[in-house]
XYZ file of C-alpha atoms in Angstrom:
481
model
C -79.667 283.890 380.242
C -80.637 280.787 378.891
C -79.776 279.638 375.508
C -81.737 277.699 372.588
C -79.987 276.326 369.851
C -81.052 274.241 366.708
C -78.870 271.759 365.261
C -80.151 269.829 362.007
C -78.952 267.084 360.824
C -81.223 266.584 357.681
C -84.327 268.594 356.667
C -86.316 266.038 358.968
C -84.231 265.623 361.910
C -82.924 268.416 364.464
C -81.855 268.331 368.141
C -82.478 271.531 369.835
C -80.190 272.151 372.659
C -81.531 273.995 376.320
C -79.277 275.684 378.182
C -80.326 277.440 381.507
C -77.843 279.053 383.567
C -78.071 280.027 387.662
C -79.308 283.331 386.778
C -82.374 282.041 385.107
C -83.004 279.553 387.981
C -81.417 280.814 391.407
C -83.636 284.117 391.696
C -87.110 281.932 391.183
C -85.585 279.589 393.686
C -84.318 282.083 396.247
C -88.184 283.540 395.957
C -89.518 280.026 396.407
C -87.757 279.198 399.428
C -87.658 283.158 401.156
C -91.561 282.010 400.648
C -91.871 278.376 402.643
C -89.549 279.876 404.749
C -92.141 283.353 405.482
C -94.770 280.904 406.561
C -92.858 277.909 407.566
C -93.945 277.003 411.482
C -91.396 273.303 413.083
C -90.523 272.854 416.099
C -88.387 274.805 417.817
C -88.647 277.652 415.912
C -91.201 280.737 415.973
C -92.823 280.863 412.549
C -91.054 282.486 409.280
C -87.842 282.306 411.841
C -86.632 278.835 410.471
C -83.313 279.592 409.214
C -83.081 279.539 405.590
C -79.919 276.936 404.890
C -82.668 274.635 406.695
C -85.465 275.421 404.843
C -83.138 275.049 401.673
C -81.912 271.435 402.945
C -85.640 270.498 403.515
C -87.271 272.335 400.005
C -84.155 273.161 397.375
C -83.586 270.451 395.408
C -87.127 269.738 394.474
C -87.694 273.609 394.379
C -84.775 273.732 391.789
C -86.405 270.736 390.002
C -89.676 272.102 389.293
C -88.213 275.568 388.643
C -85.939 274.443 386.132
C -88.321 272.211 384.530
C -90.753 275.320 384.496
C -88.186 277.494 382.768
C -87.165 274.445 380.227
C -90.782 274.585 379.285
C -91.278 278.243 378.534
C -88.280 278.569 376.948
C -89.146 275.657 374.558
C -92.864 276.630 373.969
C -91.931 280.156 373.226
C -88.431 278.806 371.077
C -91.005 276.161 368.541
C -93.533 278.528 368.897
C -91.511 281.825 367.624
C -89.631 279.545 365.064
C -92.937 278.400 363.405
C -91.205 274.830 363.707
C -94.385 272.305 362.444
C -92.803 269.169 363.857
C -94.318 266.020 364.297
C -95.766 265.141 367.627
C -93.713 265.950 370.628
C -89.810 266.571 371.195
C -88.129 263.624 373.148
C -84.897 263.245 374.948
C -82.003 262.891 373.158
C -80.385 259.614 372.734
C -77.080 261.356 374.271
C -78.960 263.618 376.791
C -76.913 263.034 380.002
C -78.119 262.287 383.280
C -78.088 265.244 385.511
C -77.444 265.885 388.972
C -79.661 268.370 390.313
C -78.012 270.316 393.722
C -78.889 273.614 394.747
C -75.229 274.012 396.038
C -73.346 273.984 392.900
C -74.159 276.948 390.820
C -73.871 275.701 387.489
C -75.527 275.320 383.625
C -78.251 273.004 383.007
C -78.340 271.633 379.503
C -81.202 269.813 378.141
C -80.901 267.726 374.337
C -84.558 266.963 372.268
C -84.883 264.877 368.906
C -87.444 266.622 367.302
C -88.821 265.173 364.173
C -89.620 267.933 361.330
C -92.944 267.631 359.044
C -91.624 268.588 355.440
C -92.863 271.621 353.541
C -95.128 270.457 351.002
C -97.071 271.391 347.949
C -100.596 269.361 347.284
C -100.917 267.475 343.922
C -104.359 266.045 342.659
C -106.343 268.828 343.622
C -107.767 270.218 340.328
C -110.253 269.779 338.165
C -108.628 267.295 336.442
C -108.940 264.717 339.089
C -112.295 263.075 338.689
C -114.147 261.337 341.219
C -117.829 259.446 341.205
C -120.055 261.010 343.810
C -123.212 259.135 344.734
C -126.358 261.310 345.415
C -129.645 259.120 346.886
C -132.251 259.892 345.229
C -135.705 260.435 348.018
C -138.939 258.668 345.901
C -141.813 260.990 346.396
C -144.066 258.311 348.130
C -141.669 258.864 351.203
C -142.097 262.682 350.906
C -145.542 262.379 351.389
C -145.467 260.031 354.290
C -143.131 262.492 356.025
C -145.424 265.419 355.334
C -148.351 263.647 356.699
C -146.914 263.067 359.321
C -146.205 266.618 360.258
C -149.584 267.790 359.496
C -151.065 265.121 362.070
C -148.369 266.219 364.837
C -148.984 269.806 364.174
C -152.608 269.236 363.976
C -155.143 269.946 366.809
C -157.337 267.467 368.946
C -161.053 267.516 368.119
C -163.885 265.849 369.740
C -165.251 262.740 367.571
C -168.379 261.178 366.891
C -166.798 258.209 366.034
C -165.792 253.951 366.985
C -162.416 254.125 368.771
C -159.248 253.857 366.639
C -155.774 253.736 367.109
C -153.714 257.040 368.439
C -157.079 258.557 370.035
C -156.914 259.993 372.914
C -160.240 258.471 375.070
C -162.066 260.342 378.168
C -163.080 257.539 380.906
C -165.320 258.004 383.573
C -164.124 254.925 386.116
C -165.807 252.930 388.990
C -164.811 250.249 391.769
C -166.172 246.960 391.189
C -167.406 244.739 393.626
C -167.611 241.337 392.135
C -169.435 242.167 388.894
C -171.299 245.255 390.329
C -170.453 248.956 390.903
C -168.769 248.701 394.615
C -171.326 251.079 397.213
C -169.252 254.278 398.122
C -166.265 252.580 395.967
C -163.686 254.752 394.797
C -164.370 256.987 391.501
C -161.927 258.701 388.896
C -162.230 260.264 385.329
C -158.765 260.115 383.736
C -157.755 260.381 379.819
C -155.684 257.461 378.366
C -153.801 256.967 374.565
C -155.284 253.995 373.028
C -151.638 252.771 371.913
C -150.405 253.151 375.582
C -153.507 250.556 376.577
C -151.518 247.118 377.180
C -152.359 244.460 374.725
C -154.654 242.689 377.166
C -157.110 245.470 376.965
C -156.566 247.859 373.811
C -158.576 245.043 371.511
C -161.493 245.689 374.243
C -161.188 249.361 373.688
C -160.819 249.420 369.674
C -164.005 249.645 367.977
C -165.821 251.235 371.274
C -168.046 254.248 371.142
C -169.041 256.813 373.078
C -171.369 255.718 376.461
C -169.710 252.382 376.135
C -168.297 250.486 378.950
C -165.176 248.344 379.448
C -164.239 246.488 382.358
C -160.186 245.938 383.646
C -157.262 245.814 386.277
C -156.509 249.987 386.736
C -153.064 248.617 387.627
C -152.382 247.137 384.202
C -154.608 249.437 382.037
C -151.621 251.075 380.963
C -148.235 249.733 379.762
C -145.458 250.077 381.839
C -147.063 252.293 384.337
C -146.160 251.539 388.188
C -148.619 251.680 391.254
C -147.377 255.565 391.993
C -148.316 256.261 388.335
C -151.692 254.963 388.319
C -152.683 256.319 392.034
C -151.680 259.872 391.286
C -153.427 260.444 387.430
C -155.358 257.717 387.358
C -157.298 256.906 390.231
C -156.136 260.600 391.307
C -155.249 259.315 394.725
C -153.992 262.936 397.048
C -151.189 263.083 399.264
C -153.637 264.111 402.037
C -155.797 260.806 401.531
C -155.421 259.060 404.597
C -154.423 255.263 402.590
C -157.627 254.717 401.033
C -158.229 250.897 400.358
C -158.753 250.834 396.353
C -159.773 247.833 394.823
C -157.538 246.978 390.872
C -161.086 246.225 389.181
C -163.010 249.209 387.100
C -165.687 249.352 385.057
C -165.382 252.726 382.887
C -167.839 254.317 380.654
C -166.330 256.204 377.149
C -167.059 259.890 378.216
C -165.277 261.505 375.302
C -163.406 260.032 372.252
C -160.931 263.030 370.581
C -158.405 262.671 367.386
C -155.735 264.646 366.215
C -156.926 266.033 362.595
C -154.386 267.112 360.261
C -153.057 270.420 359.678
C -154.042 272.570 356.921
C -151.181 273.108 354.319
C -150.887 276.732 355.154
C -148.535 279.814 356.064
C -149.509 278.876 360.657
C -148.377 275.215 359.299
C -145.098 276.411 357.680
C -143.916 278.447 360.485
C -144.968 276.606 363.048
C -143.010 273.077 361.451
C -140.087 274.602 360.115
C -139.706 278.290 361.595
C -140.931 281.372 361.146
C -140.629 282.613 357.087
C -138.525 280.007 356.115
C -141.285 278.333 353.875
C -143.604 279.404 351.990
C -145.243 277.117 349.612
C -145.996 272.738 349.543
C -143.224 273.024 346.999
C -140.522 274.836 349.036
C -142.021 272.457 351.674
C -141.048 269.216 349.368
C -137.703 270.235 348.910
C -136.989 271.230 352.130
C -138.329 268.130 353.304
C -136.158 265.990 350.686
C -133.094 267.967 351.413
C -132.975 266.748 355.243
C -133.736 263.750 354.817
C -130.961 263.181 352.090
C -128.996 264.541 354.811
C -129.155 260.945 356.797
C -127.218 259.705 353.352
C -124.646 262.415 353.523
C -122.318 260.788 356.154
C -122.373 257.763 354.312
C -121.485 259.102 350.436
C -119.474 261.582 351.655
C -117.893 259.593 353.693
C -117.245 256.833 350.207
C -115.445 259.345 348.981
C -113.776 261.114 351.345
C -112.069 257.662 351.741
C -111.401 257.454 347.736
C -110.031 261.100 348.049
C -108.006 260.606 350.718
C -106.043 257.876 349.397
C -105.369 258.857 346.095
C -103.960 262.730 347.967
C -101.439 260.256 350.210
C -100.720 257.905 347.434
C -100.028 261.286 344.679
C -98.233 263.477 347.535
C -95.109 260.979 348.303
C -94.552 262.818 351.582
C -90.995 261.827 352.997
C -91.100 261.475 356.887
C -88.475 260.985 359.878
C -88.655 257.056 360.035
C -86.494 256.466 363.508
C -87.645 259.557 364.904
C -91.622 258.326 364.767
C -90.661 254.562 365.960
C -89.162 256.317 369.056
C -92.395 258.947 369.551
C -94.519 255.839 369.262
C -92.556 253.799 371.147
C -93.042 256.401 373.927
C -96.452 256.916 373.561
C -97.156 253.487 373.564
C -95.065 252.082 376.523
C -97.067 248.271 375.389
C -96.365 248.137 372.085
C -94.133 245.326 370.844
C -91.478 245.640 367.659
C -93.917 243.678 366.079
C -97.048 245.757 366.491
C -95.041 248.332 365.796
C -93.899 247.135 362.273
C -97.452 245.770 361.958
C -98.912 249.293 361.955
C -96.251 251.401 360.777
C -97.395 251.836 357.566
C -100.266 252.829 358.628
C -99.375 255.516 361.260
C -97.170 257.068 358.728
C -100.240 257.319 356.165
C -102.057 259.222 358.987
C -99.437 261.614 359.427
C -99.270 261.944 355.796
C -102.996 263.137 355.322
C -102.665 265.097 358.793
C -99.380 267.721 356.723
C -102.023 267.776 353.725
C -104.865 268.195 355.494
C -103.424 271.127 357.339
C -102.009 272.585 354.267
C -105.628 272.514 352.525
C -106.612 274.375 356.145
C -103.846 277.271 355.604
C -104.482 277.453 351.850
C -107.895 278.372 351.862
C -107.697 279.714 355.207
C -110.282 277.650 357.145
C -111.232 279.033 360.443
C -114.579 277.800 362.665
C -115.962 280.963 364.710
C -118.431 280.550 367.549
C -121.427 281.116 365.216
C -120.821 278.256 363.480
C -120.649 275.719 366.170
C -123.543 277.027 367.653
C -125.348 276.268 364.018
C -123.602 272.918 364.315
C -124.952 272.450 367.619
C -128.638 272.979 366.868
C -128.572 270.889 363.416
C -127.192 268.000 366.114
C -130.195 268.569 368.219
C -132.736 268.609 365.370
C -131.576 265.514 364.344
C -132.404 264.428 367.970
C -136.111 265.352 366.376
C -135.521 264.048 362.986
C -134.647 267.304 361.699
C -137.716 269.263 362.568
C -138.998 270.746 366.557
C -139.345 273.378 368.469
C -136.532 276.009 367.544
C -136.250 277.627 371.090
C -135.439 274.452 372.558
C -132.978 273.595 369.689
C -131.499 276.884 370.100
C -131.342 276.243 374.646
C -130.388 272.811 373.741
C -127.101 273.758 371.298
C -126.614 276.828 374.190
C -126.138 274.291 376.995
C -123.550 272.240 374.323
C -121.686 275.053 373.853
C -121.037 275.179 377.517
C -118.767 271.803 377.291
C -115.372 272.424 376.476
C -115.252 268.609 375.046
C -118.164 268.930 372.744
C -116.903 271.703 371.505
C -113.835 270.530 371.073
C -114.560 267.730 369.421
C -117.645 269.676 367.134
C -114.196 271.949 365.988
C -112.272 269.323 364.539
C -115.387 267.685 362.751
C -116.192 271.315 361.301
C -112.268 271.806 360.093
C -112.275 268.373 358.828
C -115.556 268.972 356.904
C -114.788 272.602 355.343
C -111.315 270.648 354.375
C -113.420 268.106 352.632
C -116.181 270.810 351.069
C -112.648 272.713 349.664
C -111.617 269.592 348.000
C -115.168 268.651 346.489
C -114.755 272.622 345.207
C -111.198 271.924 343.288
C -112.028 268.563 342.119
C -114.527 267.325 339.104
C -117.496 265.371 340.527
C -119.461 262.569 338.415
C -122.956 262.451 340.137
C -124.582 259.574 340.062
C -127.962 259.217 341.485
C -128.430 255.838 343.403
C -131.032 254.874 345.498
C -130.956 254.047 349.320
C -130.512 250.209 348.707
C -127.481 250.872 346.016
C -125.989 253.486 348.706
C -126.036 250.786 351.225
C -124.365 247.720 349.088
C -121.733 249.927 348.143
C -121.053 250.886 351.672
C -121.104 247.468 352.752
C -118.212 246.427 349.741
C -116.226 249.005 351.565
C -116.824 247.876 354.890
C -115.537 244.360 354.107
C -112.593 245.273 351.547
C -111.726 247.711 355.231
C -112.045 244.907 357.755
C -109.247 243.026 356.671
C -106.384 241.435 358.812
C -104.839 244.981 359.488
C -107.996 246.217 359.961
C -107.470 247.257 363.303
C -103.902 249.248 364.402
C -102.580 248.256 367.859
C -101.257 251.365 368.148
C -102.288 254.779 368.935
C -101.768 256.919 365.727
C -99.371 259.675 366.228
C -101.023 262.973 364.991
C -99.029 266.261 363.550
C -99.945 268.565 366.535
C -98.641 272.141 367.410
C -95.309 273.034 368.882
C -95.430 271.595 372.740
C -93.883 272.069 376.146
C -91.038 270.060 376.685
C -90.401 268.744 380.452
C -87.282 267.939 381.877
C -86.806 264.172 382.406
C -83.816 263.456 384.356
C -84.929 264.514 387.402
């Protein structure tokens, strides 16, 4: 049966050693080729007749190939994975690993050599209270509060008939005729259609604004509207049918104000509450105000946590000297990177070895405090995505369809898992640490972003090469085919 066997050479470098022997290969292959042979139909032979030393001259040798390179694999994924080995990216080919000769008519041992690179076993410094860090908070000024709320109340609100001159965002009711020169056209074509005063293009709205009811206004019905085609305006504005035989429609109207109605604010009351923000989850203007100056903080959150996130994660790399396998990583990159020249390489070494670095304590801060992202919480994820789509507030049954439909793509989930690990990681650190708050507003936030942007875009600013990652044990392929 076939054989594993691990051979270190330090605590970060180990070649394990594949060997697989005819009885783990020769019955898959026999099976294979009994198989192609069962169904196998050339000429001058009735089909699943073909003798079988044929079919094995035609088939073996790449049958043996991709059996042997299937049993490599398993035995390798099960070997790392049974072993617990954490190593650092993927195994690779030994520098000595011989080339083989693969022919089904020698029954004989297959051995396979992999460098594997080993991620040490660490234990995290600068995670206590004693390590201090300055945490900007943006403070939301109250003026911007209000502006927010009255802008939900009009949204929310309800559309009344007015009594009123036209003004902006009102909705008007026009009753529309055919011209004819400067008269109504005789049996000319006639429509009553509603238009939104800000949708009017700029060569009309000014004719519009400051209009009352029985008023008239003359225009083009084919530029009333901005950026409305000719389909657009025959079907809901002159109301044009499908089973109107091409009626000749002239682009001049004269249309009377029938109706002029404006959205009046919502009352500050339970219907409000629910409707706005879901059902229960306010209750009063004050719950309302902090609610309200919670989410909109939020649009500062990636950018403070992100300052120190950055200040956090370089003082954990620079206090946790993590020793790594030097010549084993040039080769992985070197591999993964088939472009990349010595000098990129030493360009962004440094680098790539700092990622690694925060990837061992990063996990370690996962397994400590035992991290874990169910299914619940990327659908929550999900719909706090799609409310920002509405500024943080909507409709929650199409939040919650919306987030549903996300949760249907393996890469957006994917990618939602690692930014939920990565951001419990970050809330466990914020919990061990000591955190000066310092309320800043929105301006302050954004100069001291901006330092960091510029001290960041440096020379180096931007690796050449693909950072290796610390990933789970692999499947390792035979090469040497």
């Amino acid at each position: 049966m076939a054989q594993v066997v691990k051979t270190d050479h330090d605590n970060l470098n180990a070649m394990v050693t594949v060997t697989i022997t005819p009885d783990d290969y020769l019955p898959k292959v026999d099976a294979e080729l009994h198989k192609i042979r069962k169904n196998a139909q050339l000429k001058g032979f009735r089909k699943g007749k073909t003798p079988l030393n044929f079919i094995r001259k035609m088939h073996g040798k790449a049958i043996l190939v991709d059996t042997i390179n299937e049993i490599l694999q398993n035995k390798m994924h099960k070997y790392l994975t049974e072993e617990k080995l954490n190593i650092i990216g993927q195994p690779l080919s030994a520098d000595d690993q011989k080339e083989l000769d693969f022919n089904l008519s020698e029954k004989k041992d297959y051995v396979f050599s992999f460098d594997i690179g080993m991620a040490p076993e660490i234990t995290i410094k600068g995670m206590d209270k004693n390590a201090k860090y300055d945490f900007m908070e943006v403070k939301i000024p109250d003026e911007k509060i209000d502006e927010t709320i009255a802008d939900l109340r009009q949204r929310a609100g309800e559309s009344v008939s007015v009594d009123d001159v036209v003004k902006e965002k009102d909705i008007i009711a026009i009753n529309a005729e055919e011209l004819d020169g400067d008269h109504p056209k005789k049996d000319g074509w006639a429509s009553t259609f509603n238009v939104l005063v800000d949708d009017i293009t700029d060569t009309y709205r000014d004719k519009f604004t400051g209009k009352k009811k029985e008023d008239k206004v003359r225009f083009d019905i084919y530029d009333l509207e901005a950026n409305k085609d000719e389909d657009f305006v025959n079907k809901y504005l002159l109301q044009i049918q499908e089973n109107d035989e091409n009626p000749e429609v002239g682009r001049m109207f004269e249309g009377t104000i029938a109706d002029i109605s404006r959205k009046q604010e919502a009352e500050l009351n339970q219907e409000f509450f629910d409707k706005v923000f879901g059902e229960g989850k306010i209750s009063s203007e004050e719950e309302m105000r902090v609610f309200i100056a919670k989410q909109m903080g939020k649009q500062y959150e990636a950018q403070t946590n992100g300052l120190l996130f950055r200040e956090v994660q370089d003082k954990l790399i620079e206090q946790n000297k993590i020793d790594l396998p030097d010549a084993f990583l040039r080769r992985l990159i070197k591999s993964n990177n088939v472009e990349v020249t010595d000098e990129d390489l030493e360009k962004d070494f440094a680098k790539v070895k700092d990622n690694l670095r925060w990837n061992l304590i990063k996990g370690e801060i996962q397994k400590k405090f035992e991290i874990e992202v169910s299914d619940e919480m990327l659908l929550e994820a999900f719909k706090d995505r799609v409310r920002g789509y509405f500024g943080g507030y909507g409709d929650e049954l199409i939040i919650l369809n919306t987030a549903n439909r996300l949760m249907e793509d393996k890469q957006q989930v994917n990618q939602m898992y690692e930014e939920l690990i990565s951001e419990k990681v970050f809330e466990s650190i914020k919990e061990e640490v000591t955190l000066n708050k310092k309320s800043v507003t929105a301006e302050e936030l954004g100069e001291k972003v901006k330092e960091v942007e510029k001290l960041l875009a440096g020379p180096d600013a931007n690796p050449t090469i693909e950072e290796a990652e610390i990933e789970s044990p692999v499947d390792a392929t035979a090469e040497n085919e």
